[in-house]
XYZ file of C-alpha atoms in Angstrom:
626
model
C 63.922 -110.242 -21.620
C 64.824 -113.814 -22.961
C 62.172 -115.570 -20.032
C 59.292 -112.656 -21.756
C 60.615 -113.738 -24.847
C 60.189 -117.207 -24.357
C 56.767 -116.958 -22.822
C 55.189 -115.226 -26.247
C 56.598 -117.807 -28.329
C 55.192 -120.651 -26.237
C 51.747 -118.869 -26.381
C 51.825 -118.407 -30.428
C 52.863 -122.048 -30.699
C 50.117 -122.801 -28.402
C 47.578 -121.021 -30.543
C 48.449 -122.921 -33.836
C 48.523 -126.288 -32.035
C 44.946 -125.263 -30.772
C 44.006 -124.199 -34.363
C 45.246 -127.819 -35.633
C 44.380 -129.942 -32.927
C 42.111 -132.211 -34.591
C 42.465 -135.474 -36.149
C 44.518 -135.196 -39.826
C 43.527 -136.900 -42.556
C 45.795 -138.773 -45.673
C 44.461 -141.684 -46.910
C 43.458 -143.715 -50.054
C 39.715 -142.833 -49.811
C 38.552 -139.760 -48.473
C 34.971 -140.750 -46.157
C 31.745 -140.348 -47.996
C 33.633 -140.394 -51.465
C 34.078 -143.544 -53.733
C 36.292 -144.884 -56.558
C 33.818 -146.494 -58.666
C 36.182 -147.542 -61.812
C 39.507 -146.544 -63.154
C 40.717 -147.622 -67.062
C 43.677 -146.590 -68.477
C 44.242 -145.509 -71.917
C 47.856 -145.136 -73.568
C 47.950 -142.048 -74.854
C 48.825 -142.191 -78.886
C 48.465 -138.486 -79.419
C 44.759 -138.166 -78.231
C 43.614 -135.158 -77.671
C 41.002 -133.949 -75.110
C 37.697 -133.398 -77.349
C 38.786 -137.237 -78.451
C 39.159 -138.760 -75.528
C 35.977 -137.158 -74.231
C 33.553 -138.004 -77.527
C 35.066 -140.894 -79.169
C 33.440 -143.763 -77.481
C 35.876 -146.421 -79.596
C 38.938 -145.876 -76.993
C 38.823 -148.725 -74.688
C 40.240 -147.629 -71.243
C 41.301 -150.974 -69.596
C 41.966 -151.876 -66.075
C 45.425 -151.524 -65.042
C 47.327 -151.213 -61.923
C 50.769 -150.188 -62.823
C 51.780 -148.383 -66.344
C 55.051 -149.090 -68.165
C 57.171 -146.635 -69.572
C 58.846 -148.890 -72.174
C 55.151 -148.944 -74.016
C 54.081 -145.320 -73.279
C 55.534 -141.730 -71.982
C 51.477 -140.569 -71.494
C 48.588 -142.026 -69.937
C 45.223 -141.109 -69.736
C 42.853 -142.340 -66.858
C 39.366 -142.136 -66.881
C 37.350 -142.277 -63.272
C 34.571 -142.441 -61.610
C 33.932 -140.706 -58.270
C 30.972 -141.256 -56.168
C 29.710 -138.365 -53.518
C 27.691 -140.379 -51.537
C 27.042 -137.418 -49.423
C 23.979 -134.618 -50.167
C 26.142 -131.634 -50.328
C 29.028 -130.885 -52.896
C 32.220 -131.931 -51.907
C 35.670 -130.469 -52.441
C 38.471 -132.808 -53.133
C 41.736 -133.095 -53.735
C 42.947 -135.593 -55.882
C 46.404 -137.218 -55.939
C 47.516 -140.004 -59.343
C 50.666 -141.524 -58.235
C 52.707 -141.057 -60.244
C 52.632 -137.461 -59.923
C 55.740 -136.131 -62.404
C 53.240 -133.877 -64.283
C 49.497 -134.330 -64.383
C 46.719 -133.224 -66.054
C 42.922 -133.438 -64.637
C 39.694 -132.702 -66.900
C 36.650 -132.468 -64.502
C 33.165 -131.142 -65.396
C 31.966 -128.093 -63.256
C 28.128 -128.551 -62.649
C 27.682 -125.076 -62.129
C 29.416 -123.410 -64.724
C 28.100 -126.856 -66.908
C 31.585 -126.574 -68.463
C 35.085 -129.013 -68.480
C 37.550 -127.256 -66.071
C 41.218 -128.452 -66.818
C 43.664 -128.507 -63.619
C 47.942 -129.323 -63.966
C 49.618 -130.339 -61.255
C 52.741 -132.582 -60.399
C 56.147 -132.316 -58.713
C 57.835 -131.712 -62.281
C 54.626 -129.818 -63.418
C 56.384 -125.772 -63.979
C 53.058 -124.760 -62.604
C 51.981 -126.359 -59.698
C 52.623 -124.202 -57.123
C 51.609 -125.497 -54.399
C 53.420 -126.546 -51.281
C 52.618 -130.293 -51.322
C 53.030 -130.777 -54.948
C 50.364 -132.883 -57.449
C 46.707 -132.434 -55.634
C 44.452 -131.442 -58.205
C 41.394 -129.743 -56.881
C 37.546 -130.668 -58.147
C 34.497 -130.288 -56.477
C 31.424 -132.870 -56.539
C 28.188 -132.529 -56.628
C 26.315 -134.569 -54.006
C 24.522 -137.621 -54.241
C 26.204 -138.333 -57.664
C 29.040 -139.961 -59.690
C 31.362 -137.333 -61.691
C 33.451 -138.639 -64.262
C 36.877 -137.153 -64.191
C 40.234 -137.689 -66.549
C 43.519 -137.536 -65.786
C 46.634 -137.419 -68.243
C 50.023 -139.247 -66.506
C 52.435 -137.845 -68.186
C 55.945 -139.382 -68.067
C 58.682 -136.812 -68.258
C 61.716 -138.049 -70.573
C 64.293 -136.096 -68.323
C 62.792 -138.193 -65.299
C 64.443 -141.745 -64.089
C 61.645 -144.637 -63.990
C 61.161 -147.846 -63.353
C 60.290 -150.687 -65.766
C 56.736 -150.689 -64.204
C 55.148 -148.055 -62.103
C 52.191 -148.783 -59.641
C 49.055 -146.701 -60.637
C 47.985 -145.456 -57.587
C 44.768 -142.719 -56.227
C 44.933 -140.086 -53.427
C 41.858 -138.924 -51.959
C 41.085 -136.003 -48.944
C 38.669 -133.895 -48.809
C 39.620 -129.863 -48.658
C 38.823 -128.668 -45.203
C 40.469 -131.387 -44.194
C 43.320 -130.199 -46.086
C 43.272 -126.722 -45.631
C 43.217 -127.418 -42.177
C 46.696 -129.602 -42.053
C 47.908 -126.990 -44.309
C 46.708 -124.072 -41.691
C 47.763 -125.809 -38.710
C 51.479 -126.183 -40.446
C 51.468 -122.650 -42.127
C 51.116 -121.406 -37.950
C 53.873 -123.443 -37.196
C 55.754 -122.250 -39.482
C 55.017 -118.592 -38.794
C 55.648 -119.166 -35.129
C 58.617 -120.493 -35.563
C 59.816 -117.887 -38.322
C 58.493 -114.820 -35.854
C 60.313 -116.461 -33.183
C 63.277 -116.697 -35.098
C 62.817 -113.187 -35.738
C 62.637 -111.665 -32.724
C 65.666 -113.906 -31.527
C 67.652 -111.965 -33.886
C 66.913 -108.747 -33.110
C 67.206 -109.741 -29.711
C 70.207 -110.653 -30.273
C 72.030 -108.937 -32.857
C 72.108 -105.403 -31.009
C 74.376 -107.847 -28.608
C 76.754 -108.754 -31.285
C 76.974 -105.018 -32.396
C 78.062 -104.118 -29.015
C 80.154 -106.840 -28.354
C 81.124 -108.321 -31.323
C 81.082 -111.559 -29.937
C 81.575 -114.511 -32.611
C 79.596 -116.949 -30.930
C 76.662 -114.013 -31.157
C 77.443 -114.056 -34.849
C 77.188 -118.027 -35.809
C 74.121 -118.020 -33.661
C 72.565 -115.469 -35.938
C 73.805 -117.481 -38.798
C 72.126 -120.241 -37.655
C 69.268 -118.605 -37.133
C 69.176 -117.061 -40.561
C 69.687 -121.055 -41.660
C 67.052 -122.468 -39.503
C 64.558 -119.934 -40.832
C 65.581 -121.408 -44.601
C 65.347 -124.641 -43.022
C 61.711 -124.753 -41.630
C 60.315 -122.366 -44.677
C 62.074 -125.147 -47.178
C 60.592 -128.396 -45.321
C 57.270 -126.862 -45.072
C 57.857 -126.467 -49.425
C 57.014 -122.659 -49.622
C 60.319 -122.429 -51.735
C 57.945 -124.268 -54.234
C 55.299 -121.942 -54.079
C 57.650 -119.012 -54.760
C 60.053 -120.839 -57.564
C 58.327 -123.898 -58.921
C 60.758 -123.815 -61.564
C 63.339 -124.571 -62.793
C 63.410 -128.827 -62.370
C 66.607 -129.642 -62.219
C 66.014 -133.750 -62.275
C 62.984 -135.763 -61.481
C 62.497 -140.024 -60.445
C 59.552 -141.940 -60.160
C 60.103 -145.143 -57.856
C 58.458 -148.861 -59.077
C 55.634 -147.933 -55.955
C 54.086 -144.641 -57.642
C 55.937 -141.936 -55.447
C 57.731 -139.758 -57.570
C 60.408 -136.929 -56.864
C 61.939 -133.973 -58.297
C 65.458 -131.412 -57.476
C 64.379 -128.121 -57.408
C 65.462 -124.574 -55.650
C 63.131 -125.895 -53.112
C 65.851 -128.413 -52.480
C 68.726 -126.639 -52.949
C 67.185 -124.321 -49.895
C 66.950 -127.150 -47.473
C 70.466 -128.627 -48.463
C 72.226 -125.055 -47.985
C 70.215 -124.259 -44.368
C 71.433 -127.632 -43.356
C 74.781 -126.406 -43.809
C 74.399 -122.810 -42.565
C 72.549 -124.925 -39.239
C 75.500 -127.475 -39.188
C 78.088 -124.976 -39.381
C 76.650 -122.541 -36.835
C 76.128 -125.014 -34.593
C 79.721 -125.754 -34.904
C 81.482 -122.442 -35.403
C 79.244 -121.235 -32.183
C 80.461 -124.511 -30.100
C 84.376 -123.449 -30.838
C 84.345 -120.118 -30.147
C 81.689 -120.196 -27.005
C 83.708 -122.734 -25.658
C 87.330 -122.043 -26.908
C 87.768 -125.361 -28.204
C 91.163 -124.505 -30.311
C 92.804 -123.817 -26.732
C 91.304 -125.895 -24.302
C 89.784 -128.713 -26.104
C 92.126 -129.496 -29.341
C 91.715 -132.602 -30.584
C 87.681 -132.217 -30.376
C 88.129 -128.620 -32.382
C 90.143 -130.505 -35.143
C 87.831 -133.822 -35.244
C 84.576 -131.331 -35.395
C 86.288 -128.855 -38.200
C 86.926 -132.436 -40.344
C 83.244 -133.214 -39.393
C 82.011 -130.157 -40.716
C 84.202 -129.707 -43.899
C 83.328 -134.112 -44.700
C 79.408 -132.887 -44.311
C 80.045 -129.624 -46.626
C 82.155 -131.770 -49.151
C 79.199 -134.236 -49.359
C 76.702 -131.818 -49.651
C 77.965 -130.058 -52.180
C 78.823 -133.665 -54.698
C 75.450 -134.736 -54.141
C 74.020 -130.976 -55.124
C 76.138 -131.096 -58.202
C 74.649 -134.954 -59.449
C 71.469 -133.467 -58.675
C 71.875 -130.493 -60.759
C 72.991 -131.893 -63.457
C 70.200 -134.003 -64.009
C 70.652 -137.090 -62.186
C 68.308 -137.433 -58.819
C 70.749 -138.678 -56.237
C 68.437 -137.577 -53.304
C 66.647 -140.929 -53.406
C 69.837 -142.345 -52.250
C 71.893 -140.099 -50.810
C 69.662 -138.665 -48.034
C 70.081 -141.767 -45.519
C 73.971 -141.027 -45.686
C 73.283 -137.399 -45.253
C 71.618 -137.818 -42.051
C 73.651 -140.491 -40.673
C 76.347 -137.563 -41.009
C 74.301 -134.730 -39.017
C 73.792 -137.397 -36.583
C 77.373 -137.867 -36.109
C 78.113 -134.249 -36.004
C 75.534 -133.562 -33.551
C 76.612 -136.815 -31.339
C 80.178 -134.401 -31.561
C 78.859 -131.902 -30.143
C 76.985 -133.224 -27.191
C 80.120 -135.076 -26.427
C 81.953 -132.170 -26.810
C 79.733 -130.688 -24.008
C 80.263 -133.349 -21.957
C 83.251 -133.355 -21.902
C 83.733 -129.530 -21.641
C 81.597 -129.899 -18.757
C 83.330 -132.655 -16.991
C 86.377 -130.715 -17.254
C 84.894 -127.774 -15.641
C 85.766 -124.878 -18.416
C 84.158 -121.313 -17.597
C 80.614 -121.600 -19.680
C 80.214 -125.180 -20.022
C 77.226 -125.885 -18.038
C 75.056 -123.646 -20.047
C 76.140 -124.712 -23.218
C 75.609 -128.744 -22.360
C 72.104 -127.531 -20.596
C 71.402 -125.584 -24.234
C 73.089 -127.789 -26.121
C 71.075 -130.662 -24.811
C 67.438 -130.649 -25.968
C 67.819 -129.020 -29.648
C 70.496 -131.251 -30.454
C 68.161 -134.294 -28.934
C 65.350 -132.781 -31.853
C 67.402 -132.735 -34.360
C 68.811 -135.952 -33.871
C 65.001 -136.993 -33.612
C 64.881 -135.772 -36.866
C 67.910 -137.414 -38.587
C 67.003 -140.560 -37.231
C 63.539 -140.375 -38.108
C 64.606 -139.739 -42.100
C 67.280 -141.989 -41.819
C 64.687 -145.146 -40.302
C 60.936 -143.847 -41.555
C 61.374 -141.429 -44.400
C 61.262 -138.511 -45.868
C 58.077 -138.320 -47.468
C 55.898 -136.388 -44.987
C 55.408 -133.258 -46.948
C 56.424 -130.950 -44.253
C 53.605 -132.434 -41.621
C 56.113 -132.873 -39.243
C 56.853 -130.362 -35.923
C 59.729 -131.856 -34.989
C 62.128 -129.715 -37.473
C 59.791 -126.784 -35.244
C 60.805 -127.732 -32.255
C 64.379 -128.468 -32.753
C 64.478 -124.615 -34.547
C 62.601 -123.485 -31.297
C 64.202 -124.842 -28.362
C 67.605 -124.426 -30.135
C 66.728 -120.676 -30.637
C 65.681 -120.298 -26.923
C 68.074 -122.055 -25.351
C 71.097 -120.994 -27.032
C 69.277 -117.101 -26.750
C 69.798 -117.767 -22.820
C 73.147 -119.636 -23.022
C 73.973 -116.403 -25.255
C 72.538 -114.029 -22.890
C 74.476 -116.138 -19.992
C 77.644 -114.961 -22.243
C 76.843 -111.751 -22.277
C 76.609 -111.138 -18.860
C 79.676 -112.916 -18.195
C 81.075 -110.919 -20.853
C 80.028 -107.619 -19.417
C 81.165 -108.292 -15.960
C 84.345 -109.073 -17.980
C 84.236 -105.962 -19.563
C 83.056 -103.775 -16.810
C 86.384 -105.414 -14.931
C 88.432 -104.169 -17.908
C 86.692 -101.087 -17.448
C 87.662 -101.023 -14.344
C 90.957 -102.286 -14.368
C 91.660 -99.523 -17.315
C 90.428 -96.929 -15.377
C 92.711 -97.801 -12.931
C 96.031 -98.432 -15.072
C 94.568 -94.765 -16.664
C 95.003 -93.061 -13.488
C 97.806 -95.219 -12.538
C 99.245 -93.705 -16.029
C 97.911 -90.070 -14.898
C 100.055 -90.538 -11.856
C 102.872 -91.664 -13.490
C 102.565 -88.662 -15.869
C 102.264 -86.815 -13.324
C 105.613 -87.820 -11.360
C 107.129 -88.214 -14.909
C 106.643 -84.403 -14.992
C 107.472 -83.374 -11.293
C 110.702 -85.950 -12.108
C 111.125 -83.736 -15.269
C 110.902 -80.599 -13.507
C 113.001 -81.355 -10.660
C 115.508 -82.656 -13.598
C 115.036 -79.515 -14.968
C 115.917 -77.747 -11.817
C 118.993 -80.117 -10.905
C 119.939 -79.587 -14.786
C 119.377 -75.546 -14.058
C 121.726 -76.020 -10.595
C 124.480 -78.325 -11.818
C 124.662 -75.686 -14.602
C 125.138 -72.922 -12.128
C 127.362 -74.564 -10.207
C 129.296 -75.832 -13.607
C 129.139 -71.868 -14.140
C 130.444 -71.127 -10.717
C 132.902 -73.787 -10.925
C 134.144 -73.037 -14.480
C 134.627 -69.199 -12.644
C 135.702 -70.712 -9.836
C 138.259 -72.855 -12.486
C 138.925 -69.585 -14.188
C 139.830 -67.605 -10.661
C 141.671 -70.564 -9.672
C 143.711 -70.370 -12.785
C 143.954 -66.455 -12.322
C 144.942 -66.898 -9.268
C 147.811 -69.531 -10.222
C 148.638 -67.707 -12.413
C 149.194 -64.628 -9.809
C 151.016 -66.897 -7.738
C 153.475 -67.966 -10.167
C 153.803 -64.098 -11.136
C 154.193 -63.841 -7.400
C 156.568 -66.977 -7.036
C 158.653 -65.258 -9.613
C 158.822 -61.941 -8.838
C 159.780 -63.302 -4.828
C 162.080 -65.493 -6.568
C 163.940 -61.899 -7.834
C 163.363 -60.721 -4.910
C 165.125 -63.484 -3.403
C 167.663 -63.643 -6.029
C 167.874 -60.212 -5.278
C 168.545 -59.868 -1.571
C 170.757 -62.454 -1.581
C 172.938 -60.538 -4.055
C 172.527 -57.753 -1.783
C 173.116 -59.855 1.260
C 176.377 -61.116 -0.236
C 177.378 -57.938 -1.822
C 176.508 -56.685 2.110
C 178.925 -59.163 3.250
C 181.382 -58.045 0.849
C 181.022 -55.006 1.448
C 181.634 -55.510 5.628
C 184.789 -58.023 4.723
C 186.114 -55.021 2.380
C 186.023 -52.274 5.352
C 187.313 -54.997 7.609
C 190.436 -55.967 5.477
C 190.636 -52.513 4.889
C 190.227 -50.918 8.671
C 192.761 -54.226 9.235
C 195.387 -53.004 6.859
C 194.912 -49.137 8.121
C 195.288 -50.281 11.230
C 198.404 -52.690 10.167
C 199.870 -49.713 8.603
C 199.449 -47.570 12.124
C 201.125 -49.867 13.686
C 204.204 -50.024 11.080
C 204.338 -46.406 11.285
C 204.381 -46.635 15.069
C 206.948 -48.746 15.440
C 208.573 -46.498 12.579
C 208.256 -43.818 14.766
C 210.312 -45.556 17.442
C 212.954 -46.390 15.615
C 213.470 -43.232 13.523
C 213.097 -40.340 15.795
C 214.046 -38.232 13.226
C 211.212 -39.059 10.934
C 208.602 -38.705 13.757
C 207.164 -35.358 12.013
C 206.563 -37.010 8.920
C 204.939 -40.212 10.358
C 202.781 -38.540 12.526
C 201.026 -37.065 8.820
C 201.276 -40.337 7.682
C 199.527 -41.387 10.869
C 197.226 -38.492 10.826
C 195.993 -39.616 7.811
C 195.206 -43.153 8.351
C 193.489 -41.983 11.534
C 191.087 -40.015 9.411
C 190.872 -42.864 6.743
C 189.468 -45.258 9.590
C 186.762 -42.896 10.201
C 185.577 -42.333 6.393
C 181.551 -42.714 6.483
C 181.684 -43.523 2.615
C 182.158 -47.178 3.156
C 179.170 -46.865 5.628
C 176.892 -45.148 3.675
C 177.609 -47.620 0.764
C 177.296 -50.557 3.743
C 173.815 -48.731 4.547
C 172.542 -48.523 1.291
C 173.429 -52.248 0.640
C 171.735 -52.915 3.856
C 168.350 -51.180 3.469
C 167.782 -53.107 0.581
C 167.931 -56.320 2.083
C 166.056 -54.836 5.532
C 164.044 -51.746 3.940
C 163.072 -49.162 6.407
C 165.157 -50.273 9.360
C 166.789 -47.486 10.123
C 163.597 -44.927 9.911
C 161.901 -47.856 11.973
C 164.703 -47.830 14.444
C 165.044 -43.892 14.592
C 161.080 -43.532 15.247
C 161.302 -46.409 18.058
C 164.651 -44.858 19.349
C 165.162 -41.580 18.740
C 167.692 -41.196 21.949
C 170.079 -42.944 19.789
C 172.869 -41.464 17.896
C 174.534 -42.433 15.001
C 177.239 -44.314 16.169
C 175.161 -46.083 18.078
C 172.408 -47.022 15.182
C 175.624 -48.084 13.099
C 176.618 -50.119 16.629
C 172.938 -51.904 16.579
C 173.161 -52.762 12.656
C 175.826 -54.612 13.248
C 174.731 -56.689 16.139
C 171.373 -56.917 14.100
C 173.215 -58.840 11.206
C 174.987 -61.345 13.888
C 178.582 -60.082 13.177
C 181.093 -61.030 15.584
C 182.544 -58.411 18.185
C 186.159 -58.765 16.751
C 184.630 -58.032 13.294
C 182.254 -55.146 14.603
C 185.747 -53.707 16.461
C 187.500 -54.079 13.299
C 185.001 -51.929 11.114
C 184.614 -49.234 13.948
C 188.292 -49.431 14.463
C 188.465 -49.846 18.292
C 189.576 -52.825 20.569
C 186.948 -55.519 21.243
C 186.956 -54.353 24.777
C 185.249 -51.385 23.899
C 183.106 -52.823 21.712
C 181.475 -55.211 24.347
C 181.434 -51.892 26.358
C 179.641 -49.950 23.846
C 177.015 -53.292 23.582
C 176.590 -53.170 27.190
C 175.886 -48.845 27.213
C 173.341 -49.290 23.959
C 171.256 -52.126 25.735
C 170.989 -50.833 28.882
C 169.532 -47.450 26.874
C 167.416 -49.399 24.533
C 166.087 -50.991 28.060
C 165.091 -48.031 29.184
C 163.463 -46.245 26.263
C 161.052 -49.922 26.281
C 160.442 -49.729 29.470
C 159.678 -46.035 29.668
C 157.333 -46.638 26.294
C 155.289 -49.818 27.883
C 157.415 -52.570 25.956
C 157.430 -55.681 27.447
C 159.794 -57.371 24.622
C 163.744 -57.905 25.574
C 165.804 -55.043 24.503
C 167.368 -57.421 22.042
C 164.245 -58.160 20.088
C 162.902 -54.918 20.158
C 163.820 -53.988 16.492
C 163.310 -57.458 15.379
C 160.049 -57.728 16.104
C 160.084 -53.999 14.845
C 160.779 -55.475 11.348
């Protein structure tokens, strides 16, 4: 798009040059056309039907006129077509504040009257103070002109009187050849910006911005050099001067115009360098030397647009200055390409390459006001070019920008489509890791459940056991009251089968010595006999001992049912360890007969396990019974 682009503007550009291509002309005699005389008349008041009837007003020769002596001048001249056909003219009278020409029109045979000047409120022309008259050919037209002096303007002590003469194809063809110039470059302009300003609304991009504000300033720029400011505002006149050599000048919005596009350029130009190249982080020092540069040119600007409107023309001498400052801002920037370039930062190839033949034009330009002048009227292409190749080549460095700024931004795309689904997968686990939190939460409450009822039947349990602990504890308490009530029980038959048996043997040996008392000692003996084989001390010896053993003696009587009484009472005994001399003394029979009676229940016991299958010794038999 920006080659295509570049390619129409060449060919428009190509088809005004070819339009304007021949020879100009501005000079003091237009060919074929002659100043016969020229007399000057101060003017005291005259007016027109007087100066045209009354033959008593001498106008002298004169070469310069003198403010001191008069404000108005009239001039009376005589033009010579030399050629057969009428002529068009235009007709310049330095000075040219405000001019007046009276001409006769051979075909209407009446005085035409024609104002024109660069402080005249009506000229409205581009090139300010040509005053149009046609001659008829092969003749010599007298023609007037009034010079008037503005008071507002600042003049000279004496100011050269001088003519302007070129014919008006000849001018309209300049003008035409100018006015497609200036329409190329203004469509050109154009279609740069909406080139590039969809760019900027997608991106944003500031350097796309100060472009377009340059763009919008060049535009002012070109339209104010060419003057069309003064076609569409020829007033107000802010302050006018007329120099000691006839040329004459005057601030108006036409000027104002060219002094604010300079500044929108200037800026742009600058704004777009810092940001396109990043000077405030890579380059520093340059950034803060080119911001100074550009705030010193708007400061100076803006003082010498104040003394000019406010009535003083400071343009005269302030417009060297003002270009020796744009070319030291636009030296800054090529050196700031450079130098951007030598240092290899991302872009700075096509900036210098962009950078390089628009800043060349306009300082072309700068230097040209600054050594030539400034009075060219706008017939200059240089301001053209600089506008042009500026617009083009900054369109490409901007379109260079672009791409690298959308293969920037498709990799940021990219990279957050990537750190998207890298944050879809990490949702993703973040939820799985919630869930599975969720589940371990749902578990280690279960298992807090189960514990706290594993807690609780621990603590039931405990609890049990102590119950348990304490009611064994009675228990124990118990059976060993039992046990030693048992015991004290068995030592009470023993001391008291001992003292029967103490007592037999008193009455025995009674007996022997008192023959005579032997029937009453055998009652006495009778009884104790009977005494020794009481069963209430064994049944309360039983009951003690079925609570410390319960169910031995229905356990013994199912295993041994061959065994008597005496017998079971026998086997309790030996069951609770007691000693044969203690087991003879509660059955009341010699220990003899007691290891006899041990030997007799064994040997049955034997038998019965043997007969039943047991394998056990006879003497653990009930033991393991219990």
């Amino acid at each position: 798009m920006p080659l295509r682009l570049c390619l129409f503007i060449l060919c428009l550009l190509a088809i005004g040059l070819r339009g304007g291509a021949q020879p100009l002309t501005n000079q003091h005699g237009a060919p074929g056309i002659d100043v016969v005389q020229v007399g000057v008349l101060p003017d005291r008041g005259y007016s027109w039907e007087r100066i045209r009837t009354d033959s008593t007003l001498v106008f002298a020769p004169a070469d310069s006129l003198h403010p001191a002596q008069a404000r108005r001048y009239w001039l009376k001249l005589a033009l010579t077509n030399n050629s057969r056909y009428a002529e068009a003219v235009q007709l310049t009278v330095l000075p040219n504040l405000d001019n007046t020409l009276f001409y006769f029109d051979s075909d209407a045979r009446a005085w035409r009257t024609r104002r024109a000047g660069v402080a005249a409120p009506t000229d409205s022309q581009r090139v300010k103070g040509r005053l149009l008259l046609r001659l008829p050919g092969r003749t010599t037209t007298p023609v007037y002109v009034r010079v008037a002096l503005s008071p507002r303007a600042t003049l000279p002590a004496a100011i050269r009187l001088r003519l302007q003469l070129e014919k008006e194809a000849v001018v309209q063809q300049v003008d035409r050849f100018y006015s497609t110039a200036w329409a190329v470059s203004l469509t050109a302009l154009l279609l740069l910006l909406l080139t590039n300003l969809p760019t900027y609304v997608r991106f944003r991009d500031r350097s796309t911005l100060f472009y377009l504000s340059t763009q919008v300033g060049a535009a002012l720029y070109v339209t104010a050099f060419r003057g069309y400011f003064k076609v569409l505002w020829p007033s107000p006149v802010f302050s006018q001067l007329a120099l000691s050599d006839g040329r004459s000048y005057a601030y108006t919005l036409n000027n104002v115009a060219m002094h604010l596009s300079v500044v929108l350029m200037l800026n742009g130009f600058g704004q777009m360098t810092r940001t396109y190249l990043l000077l405030p982080a890579r380059l520093p020092r340059f950034d803060a030397a080119l911001r100074y540069a550009l705030w010193g040119y708007l400061g100076f600007t803006v003082m010498v647009g104040l003394v000019n409107l406010n009535g003083f023309y400071l343009n005269q001498y302030s417009l060297p200055y003002d270009n020796l400052l744009v070319l030291g801002v636009v030296g800054l920037l090529l050196a700031i390409g450079v130098v951007a370039y030598r240092r290899r930062l991302p872009l700075a190839r096509p900036f210098l390459v962009a950078n390089v033949l628009p800043m060349c034009f306009l300082g072309f330009i700068a230097a040209y006001h600054v050594v030539i002048g400034f009075d060219n009227n706008g017939n200059m292409l240089l301001p053209d070019l600089a506008i042009l190749s500026h617009a083009l080549c900054f369109s490409v460095a901007l379109s260079i920008r672009s791409h690298s700024l959308q293969q920037t931004l498709l990799a940021k795309e990219h990279e957050a489509a990537n750190l998207a689904l890298d944050i879809r997968q990490q949702e993703l686990r973040h939820r799985e890791i919630v869930l599975k939190n969720s589940h371990i939460q749902t578990a280690l409450l279960q298992m807090q459940r189960q514990q706290q009822a594993r807690d609780e039947h621990a603590q039931q349990l405990s609890a049990d056991i102590q119950q348990h602990e304490s009611t064994n504890q009675e228990l124990q308490q118990q059976l060993e009251a039992n046990q030693r009530e048992l015991a004290s029980t068995s030592l009470y038959v023993q001391q008291k089968n001992a003292l029967l048996a103490e007592l037999k043997q008193q009455i025995q040996e009674l007996n022997a010595q008192s023959p005579k008392q032997r029937k009453e000692l055998a009652g006495i003996k009778s009884i104790l006999q009977t005494s020794l084989y009481l069963d209430e001390d064994w049944g309360k010896f039983k009951v003690h001992f079925e609570q410390v053993h319960p169910r031995f003696f229905e356990e013994l009587q199912a295993k041994y049912p061959a065994l008597t009484s005496n017998e079971q009472r026998l086997y309790c005994y030996f069951h609770i360890n007691l000693a044969t001399k203690e087991i003879a003394a509660l059955l009341n029979i010699d220990p003899a007969s007691v290891r006899r009676a041990k030997t007799r229940l064994f040997k049955k016991i034997g038998a019965a396990d043997v007969a039943a299958g047991r394998t056990l010794p006879a003497e653990a038999g009930p033991l393991a019974g219990e």
